[in-house]
Tab-separated table of C-alpha atoms and ligand atoms in Angstrom:
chain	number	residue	atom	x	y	z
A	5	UNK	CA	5.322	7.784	3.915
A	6	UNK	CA	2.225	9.521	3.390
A	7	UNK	CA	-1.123	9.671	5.166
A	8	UNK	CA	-1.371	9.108	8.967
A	9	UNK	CA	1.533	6.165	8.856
A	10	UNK	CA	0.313	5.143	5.489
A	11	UNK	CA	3.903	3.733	3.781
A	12	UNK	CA	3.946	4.615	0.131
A	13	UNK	CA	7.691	3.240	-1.412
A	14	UNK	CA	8.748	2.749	-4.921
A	15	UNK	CA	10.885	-0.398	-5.922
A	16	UNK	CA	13.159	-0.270	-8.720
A	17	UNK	CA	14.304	-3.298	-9.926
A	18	UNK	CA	15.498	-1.965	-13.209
A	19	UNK	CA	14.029	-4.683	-15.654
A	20	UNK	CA	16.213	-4.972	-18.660
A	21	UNK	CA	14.253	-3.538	-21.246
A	22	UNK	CA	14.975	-5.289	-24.813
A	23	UNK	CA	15.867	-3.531	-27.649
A	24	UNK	CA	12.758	-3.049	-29.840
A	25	UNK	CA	14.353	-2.834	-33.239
A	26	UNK	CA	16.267	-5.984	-32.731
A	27	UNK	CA	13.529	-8.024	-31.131
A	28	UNK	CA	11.001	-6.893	-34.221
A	29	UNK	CA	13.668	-7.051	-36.805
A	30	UNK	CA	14.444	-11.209	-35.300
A	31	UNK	CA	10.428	-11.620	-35.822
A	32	UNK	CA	10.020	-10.532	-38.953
A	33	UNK	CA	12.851	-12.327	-40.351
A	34	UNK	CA	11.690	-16.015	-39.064
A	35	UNK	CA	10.104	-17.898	-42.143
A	36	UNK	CA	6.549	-17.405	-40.030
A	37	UNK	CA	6.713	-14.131	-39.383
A	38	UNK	CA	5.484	-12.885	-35.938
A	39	UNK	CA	5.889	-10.128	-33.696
A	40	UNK	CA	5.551	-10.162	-29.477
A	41	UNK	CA	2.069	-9.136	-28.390
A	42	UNK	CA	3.337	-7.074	-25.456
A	43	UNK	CA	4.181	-4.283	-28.960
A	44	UNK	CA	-0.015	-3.813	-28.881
A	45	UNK	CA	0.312	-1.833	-25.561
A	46	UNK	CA	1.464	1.679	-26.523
A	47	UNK	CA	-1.572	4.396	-24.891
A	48	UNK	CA	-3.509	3.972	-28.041
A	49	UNK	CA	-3.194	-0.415	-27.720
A	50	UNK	CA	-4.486	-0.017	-23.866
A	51	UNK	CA	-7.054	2.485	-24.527
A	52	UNK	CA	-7.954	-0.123	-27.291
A	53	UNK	CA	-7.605	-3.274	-25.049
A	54	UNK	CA	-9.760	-1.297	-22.288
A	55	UNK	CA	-12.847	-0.903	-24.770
A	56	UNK	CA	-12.257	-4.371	-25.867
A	57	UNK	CA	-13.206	-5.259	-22.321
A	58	UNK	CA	-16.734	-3.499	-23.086
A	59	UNK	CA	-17.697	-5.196	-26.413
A	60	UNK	CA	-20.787	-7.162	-26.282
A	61	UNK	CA	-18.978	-10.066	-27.751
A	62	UNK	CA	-15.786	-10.304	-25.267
A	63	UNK	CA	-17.004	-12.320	-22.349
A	64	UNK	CA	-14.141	-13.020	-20.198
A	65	UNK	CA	-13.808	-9.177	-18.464
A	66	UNK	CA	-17.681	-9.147	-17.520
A	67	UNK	CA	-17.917	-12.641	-16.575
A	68	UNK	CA	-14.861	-12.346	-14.176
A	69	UNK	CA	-16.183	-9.386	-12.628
A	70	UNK	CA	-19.356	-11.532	-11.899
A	71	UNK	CA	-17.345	-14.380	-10.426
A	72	UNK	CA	-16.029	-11.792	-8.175
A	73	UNK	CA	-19.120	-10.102	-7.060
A	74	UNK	CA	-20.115	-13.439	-6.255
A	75	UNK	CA	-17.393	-15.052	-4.237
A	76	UNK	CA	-15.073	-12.676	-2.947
A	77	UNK	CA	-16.724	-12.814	0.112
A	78	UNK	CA	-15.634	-16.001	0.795
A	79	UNK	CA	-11.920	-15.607	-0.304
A	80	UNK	CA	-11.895	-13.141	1.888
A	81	UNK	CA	-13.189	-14.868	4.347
A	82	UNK	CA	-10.233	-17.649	3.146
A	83	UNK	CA	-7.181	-15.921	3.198
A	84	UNK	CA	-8.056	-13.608	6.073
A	85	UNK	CA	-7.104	-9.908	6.758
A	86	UNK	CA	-4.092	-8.273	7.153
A	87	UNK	CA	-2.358	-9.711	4.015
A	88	UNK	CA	-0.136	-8.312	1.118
A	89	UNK	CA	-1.602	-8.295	-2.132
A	90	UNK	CA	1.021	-8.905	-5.047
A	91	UNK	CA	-0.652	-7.630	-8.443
A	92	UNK	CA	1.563	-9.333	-11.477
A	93	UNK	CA	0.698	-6.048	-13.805
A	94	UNK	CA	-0.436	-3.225	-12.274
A	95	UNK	CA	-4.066	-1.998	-12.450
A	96	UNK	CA	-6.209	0.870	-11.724
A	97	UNK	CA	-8.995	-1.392	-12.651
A	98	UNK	CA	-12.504	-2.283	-10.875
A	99	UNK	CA	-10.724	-6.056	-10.185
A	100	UNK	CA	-8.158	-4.513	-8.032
A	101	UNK	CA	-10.109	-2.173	-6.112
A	102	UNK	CA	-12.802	-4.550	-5.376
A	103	UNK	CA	-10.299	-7.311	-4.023
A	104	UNK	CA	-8.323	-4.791	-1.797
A	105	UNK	CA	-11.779	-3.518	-0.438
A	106	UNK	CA	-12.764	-7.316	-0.067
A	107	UNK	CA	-9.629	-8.075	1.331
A	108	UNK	CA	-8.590	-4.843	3.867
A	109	UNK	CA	-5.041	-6.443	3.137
A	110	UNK	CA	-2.158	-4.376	5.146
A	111	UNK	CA	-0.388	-3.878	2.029
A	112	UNK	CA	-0.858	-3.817	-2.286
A	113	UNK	CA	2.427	-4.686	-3.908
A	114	UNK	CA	2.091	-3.362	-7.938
A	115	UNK	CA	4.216	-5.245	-10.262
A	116	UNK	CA	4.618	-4.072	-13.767
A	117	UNK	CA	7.684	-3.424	-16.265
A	118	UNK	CA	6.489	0.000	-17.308
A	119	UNK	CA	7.422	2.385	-14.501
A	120	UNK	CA	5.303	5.591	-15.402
A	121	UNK	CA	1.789	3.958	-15.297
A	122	UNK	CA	2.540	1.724	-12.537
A	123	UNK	CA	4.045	4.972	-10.318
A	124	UNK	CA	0.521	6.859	-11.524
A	125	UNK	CA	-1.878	3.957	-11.116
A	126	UNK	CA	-0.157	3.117	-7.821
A	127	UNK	CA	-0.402	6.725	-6.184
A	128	UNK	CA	-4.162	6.566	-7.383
A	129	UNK	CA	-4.869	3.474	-5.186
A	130	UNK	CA	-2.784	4.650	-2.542
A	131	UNK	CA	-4.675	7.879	-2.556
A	132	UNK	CA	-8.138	5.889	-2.200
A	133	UNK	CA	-7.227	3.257	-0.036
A	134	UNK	CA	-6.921	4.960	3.077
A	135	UNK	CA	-4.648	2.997	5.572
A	136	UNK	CA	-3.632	0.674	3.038
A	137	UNK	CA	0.544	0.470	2.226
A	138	UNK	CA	1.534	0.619	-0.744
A	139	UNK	CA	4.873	-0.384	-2.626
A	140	UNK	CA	5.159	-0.659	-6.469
A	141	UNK	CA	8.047	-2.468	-7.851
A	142	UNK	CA	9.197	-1.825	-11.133
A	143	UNK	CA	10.085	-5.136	-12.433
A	144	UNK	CA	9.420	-7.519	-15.055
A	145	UNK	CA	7.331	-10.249	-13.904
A	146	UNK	CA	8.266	-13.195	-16.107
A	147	UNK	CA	11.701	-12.789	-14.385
A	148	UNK	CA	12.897	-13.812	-10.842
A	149	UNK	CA	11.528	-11.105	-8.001
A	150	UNK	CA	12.162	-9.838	-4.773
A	151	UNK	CA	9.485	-8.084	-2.754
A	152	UNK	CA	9.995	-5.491	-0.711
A	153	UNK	CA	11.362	-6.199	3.013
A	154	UNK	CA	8.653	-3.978	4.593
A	155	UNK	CA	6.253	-6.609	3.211
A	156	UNK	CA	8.832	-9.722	4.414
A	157	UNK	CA	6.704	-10.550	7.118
A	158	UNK	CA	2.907	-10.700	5.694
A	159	UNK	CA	1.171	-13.324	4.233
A	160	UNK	CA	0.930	-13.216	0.222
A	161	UNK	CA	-1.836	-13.184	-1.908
A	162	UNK	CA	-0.556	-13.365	-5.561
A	163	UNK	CA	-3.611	-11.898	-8.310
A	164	UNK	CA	-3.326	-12.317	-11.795
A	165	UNK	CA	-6.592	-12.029	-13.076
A	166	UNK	CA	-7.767	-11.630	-16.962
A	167	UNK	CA	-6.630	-14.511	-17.985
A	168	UNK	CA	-3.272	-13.229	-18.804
A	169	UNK	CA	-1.752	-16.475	-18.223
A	170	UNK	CA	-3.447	-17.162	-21.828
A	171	UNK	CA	-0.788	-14.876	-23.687
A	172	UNK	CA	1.980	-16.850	-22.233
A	173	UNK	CA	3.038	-20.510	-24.227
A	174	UNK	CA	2.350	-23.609	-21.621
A	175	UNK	CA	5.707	-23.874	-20.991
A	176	UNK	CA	6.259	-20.234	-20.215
A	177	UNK	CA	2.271	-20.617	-18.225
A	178	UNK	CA	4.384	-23.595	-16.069
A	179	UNK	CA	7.627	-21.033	-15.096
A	180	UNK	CA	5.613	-18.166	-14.441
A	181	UNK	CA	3.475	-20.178	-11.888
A	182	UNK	CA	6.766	-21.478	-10.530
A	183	UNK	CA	8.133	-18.454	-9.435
A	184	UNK	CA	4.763	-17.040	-8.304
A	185	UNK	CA	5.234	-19.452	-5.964
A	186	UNK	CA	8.718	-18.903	-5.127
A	187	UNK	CA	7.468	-15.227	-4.754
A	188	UNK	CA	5.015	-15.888	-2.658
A	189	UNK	CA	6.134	-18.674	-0.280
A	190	UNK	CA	4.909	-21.943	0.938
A	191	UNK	CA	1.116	-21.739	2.212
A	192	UNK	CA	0.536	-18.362	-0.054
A	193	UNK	CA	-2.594	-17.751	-1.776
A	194	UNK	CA	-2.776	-16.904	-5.579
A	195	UNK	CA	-6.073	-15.813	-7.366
A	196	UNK	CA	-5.844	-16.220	-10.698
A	197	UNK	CA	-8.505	-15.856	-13.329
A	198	UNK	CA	-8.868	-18.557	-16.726
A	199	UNK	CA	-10.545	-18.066	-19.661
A	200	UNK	CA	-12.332	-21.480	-20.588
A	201	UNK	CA	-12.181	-23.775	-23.849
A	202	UNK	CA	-15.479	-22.907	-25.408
A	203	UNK	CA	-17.370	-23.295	-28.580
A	204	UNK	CA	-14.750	-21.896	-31.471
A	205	UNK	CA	-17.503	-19.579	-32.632
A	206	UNK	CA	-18.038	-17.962	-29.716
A	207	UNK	CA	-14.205	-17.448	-28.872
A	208	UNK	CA	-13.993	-16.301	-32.610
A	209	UNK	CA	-16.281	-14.002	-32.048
A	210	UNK	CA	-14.662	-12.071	-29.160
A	211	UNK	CA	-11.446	-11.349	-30.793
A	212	UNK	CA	-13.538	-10.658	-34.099
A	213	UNK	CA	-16.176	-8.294	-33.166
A	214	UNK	CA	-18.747	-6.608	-35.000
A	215	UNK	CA	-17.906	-3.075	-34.500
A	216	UNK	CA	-14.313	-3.866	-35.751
A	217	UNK	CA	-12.048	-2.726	-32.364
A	218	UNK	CA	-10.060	-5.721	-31.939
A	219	UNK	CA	-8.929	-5.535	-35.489
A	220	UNK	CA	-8.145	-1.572	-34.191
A	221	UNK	CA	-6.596	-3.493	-31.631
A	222	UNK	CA	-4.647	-5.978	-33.550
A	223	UNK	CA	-3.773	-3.023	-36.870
A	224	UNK	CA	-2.371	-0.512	-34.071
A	225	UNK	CA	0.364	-2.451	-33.330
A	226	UNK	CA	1.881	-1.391	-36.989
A	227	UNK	CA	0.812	2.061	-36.202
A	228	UNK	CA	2.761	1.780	-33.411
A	229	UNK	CA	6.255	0.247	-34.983
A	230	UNK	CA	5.895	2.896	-37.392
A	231	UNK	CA	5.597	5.714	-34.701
A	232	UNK	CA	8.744	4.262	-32.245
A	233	UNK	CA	11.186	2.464	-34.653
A	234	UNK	CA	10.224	4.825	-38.174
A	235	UNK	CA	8.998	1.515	-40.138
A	236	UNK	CA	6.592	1.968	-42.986
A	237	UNK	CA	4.086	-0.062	-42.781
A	238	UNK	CA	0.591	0.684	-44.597
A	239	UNK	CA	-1.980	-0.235	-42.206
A	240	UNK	CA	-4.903	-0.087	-44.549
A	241	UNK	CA	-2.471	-3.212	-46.653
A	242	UNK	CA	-3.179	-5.873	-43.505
A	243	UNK	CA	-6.248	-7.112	-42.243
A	244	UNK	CA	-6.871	-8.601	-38.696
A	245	UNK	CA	-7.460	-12.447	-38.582
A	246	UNK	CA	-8.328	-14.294	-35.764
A	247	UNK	CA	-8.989	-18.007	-36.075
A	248	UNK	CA	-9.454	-20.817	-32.916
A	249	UNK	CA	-6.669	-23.122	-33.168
A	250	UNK	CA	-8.164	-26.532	-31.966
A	251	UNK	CA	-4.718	-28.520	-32.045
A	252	UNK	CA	-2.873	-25.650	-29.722
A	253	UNK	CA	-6.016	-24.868	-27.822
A	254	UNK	CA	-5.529	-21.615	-28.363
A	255	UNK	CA	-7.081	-18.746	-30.434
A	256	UNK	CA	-4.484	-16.867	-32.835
A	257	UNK	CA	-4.496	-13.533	-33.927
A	258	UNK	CA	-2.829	-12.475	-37.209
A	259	UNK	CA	-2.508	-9.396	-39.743
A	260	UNK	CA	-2.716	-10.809	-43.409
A	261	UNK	CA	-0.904	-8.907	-46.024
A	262	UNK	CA	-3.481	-8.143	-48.368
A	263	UNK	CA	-1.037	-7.994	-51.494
A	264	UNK	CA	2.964	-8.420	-51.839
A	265	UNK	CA	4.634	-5.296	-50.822
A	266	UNK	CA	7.876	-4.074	-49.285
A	267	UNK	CA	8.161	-3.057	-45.257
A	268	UNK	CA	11.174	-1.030	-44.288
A	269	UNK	CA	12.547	-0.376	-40.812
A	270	UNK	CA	15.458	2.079	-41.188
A	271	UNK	CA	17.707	0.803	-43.898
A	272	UNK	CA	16.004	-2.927	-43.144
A	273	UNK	CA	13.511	-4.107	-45.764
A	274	UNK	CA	10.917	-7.072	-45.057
A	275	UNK	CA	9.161	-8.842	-48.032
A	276	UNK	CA	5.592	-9.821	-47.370
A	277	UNK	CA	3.745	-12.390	-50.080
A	278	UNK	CA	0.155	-11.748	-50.951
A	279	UNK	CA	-1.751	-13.595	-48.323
A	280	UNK	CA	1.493	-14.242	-45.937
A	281	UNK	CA	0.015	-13.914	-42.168
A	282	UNK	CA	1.857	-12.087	-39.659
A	283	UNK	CA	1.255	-13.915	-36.087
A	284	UNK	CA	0.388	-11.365	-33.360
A	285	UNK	CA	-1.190	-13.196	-30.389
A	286	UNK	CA	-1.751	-16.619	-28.823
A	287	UNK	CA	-4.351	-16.736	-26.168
A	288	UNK	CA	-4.633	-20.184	-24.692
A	289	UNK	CA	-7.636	-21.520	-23.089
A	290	UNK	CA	-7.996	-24.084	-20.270
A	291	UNK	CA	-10.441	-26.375	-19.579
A	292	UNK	CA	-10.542	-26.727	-16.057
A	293	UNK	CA	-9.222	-30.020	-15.462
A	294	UNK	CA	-6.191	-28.640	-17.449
A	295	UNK	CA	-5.534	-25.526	-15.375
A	296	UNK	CA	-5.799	-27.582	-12.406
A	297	UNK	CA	-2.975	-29.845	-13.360
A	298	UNK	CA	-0.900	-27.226	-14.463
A	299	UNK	CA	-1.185	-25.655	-11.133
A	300	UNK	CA	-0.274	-29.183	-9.588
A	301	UNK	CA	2.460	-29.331	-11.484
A	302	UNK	CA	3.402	-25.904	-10.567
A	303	UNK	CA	3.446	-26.603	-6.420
A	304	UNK	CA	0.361	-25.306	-6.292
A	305	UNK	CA	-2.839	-26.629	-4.708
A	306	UNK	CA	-6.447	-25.860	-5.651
A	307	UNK	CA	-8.275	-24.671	-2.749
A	308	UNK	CA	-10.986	-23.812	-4.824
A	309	UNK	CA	-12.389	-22.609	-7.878
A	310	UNK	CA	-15.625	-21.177	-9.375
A	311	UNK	CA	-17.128	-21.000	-12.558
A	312	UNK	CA	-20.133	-18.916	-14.301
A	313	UNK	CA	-22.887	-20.789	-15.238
A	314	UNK	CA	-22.132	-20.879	-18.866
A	315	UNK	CA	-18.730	-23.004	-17.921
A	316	UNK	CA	-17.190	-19.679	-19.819
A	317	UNK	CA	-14.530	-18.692	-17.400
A	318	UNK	CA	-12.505	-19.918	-14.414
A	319	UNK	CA	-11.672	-18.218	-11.175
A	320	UNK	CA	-9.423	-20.418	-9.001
A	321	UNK	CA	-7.989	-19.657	-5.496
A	322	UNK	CA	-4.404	-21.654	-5.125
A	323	UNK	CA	-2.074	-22.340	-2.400
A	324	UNK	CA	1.534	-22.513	-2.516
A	325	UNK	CA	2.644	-26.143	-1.058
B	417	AVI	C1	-4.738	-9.393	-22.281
B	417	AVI	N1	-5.250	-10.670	-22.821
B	417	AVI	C2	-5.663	-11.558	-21.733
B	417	AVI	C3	-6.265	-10.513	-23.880
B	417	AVI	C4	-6.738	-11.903	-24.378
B	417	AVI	O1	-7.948	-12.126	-24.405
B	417	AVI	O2	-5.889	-12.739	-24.694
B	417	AVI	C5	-5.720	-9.716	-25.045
B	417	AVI	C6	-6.685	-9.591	-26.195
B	417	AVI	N2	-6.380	-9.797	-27.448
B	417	AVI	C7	-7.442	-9.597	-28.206
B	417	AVI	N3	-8.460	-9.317	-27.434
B	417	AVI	C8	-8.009	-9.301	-26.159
């Protein structure tokens, strides 16, 4: 409890958390070579991935936010008050706070695998949002999840803006959506943000830019495996690539070895040729009639959806069937 009958409770779910080493060490050794993008977001990645949201060049943050200003007065006016918010990665962000303030749900529900900055960004809310109840679970989203039973009898509202669903391969896009619904029950909402297909050049662009922080970005995750698992990687021998992929529909991030040289991890060694690409990220994007089928085909139905005038990027307001 805290606050004048303001709940505050902390869900543990105890996601299994992979073994780093191992899941690296199977990456590197697959003939394409690629490592999980979730290894960007050590405090220096999300500091990183935060002032990629500022850059002139990266659209999809600034554009969302504009959506929102614009018609989250009449989701609200949708879905109603008195609802429980589930977040699918927890954030301390503008997005949030100007939902739950457009929303005055009864409850936020913060979901996120990394217990210390959800239990900090969720005190932080719950601090600010007088009246509002709030009940982090520690969990890891891409798995099946129980919400908590003070929340058993609200109606849902899943949010998953960002266009995270981008990082995840279509057929991982299709489960995840599947047990949002699941998690959220038949006639829940779900708010979920889409980053348009575009003109290549401009999507190169925002995961090239000119000041050079997305290849920060991109470089930091070998500063990273160096700092956790000892590896010796020299940064300054990769460079950040990022290239639209017009058969996947995606754009691709890699770090290119910029001569042959010798990576080890502990007592494992990793051969890289001159020019061999290391893949990093996959960020799908969805034209609209796409997104809208893969919700379909997901159980979900589109109640709505809104887009800036530029056709750039997608906001779409599901229900659960
Ligand atoms: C977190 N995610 C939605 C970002 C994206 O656009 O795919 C990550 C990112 N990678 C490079 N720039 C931003």
């Amino acid at each position: 409890m805290s606050g004048a009958g303001q709940q505050f409770a902390f869900l543990d779910l105890q996601p299994e958390l992979n073994d780093m080493f191992s899941e690296v060490c199977t990456g590197l050794n697959q003939s394409a070579k690629s490592l999980s993008p979730k290894f960007f977001y050590d405090e220096r990645g999300s500091q990183l991935f935060e002032a990629i949201t500022q850059l002139p060049e990266y659209y999809p943050t600034r554009t969302e936010l504009a959506l929102f200003a614009a018609h989250l007065p009449e989701i609200a006016e949708r879905i109603g008050k008195g609802c429980c918010v589930v977040e699918y990665g927890s954030g301390s962000s503008l997005k949030i706070r100007q939902l739950l303030q457009a929303l005055s749900p009864a409850a936020y529900v913060p979901v996120d695998i990394s217990k210390d900055y959800l239990l900090n960004t969720a005190k932080v809310l719950s601090a600010d949002f007088t009246g509002l109840d709030v009940f982090p679970v520690c969990a890891d989203f891409t798995q099946n999840m129980v919400l908590p039973t003070q929340v058993a009898n609200l109606p849902r509202v899943g949010f998953f803006p960002g266009s995270s669903i981008g990082n995840f391969e279509p057929a991982q896009a299709l489960q995840f959506m599947q047990r949002v619904g699941a998690t959220i029950g038949p006639h829940g909402y779900f708010l979920i943000g889409v980053d348009c297909k575009k003109d290549p050049l401009v999507l190169e662009r925002a995961y090239a830019d000119g000041a050079g922080v997305t290849a920060e970005f991109n470089l930091n995750v070998l500063v990273h495996l160096n700092r956790v698992l000892g590896a010796n990687f020299r940064v300054e021998q990769f460079q950040h690539v990022a290239k639209y992929n017009e058969e996947q529909g995606c754009i691709q991030m890699f770090l290119r070895s910029e001569c042959a040289q010798q990576v080890n991890i502990g007592e494992t060694a990793f051969s890289f040729d001159a020019g061999e690409l290391l893949h990093t990220e996959n960020s799908y994007k969805y034209m609209p009639s796409e997104f809208l089928a893969l919700a379909e085909r997901s159980g979900f139905r589109c109640l709505k959806h809104w887009l800036d005038e530029r056709d750039y990027f997608g906001l779409y307001l599901l229900q659960a069937r």
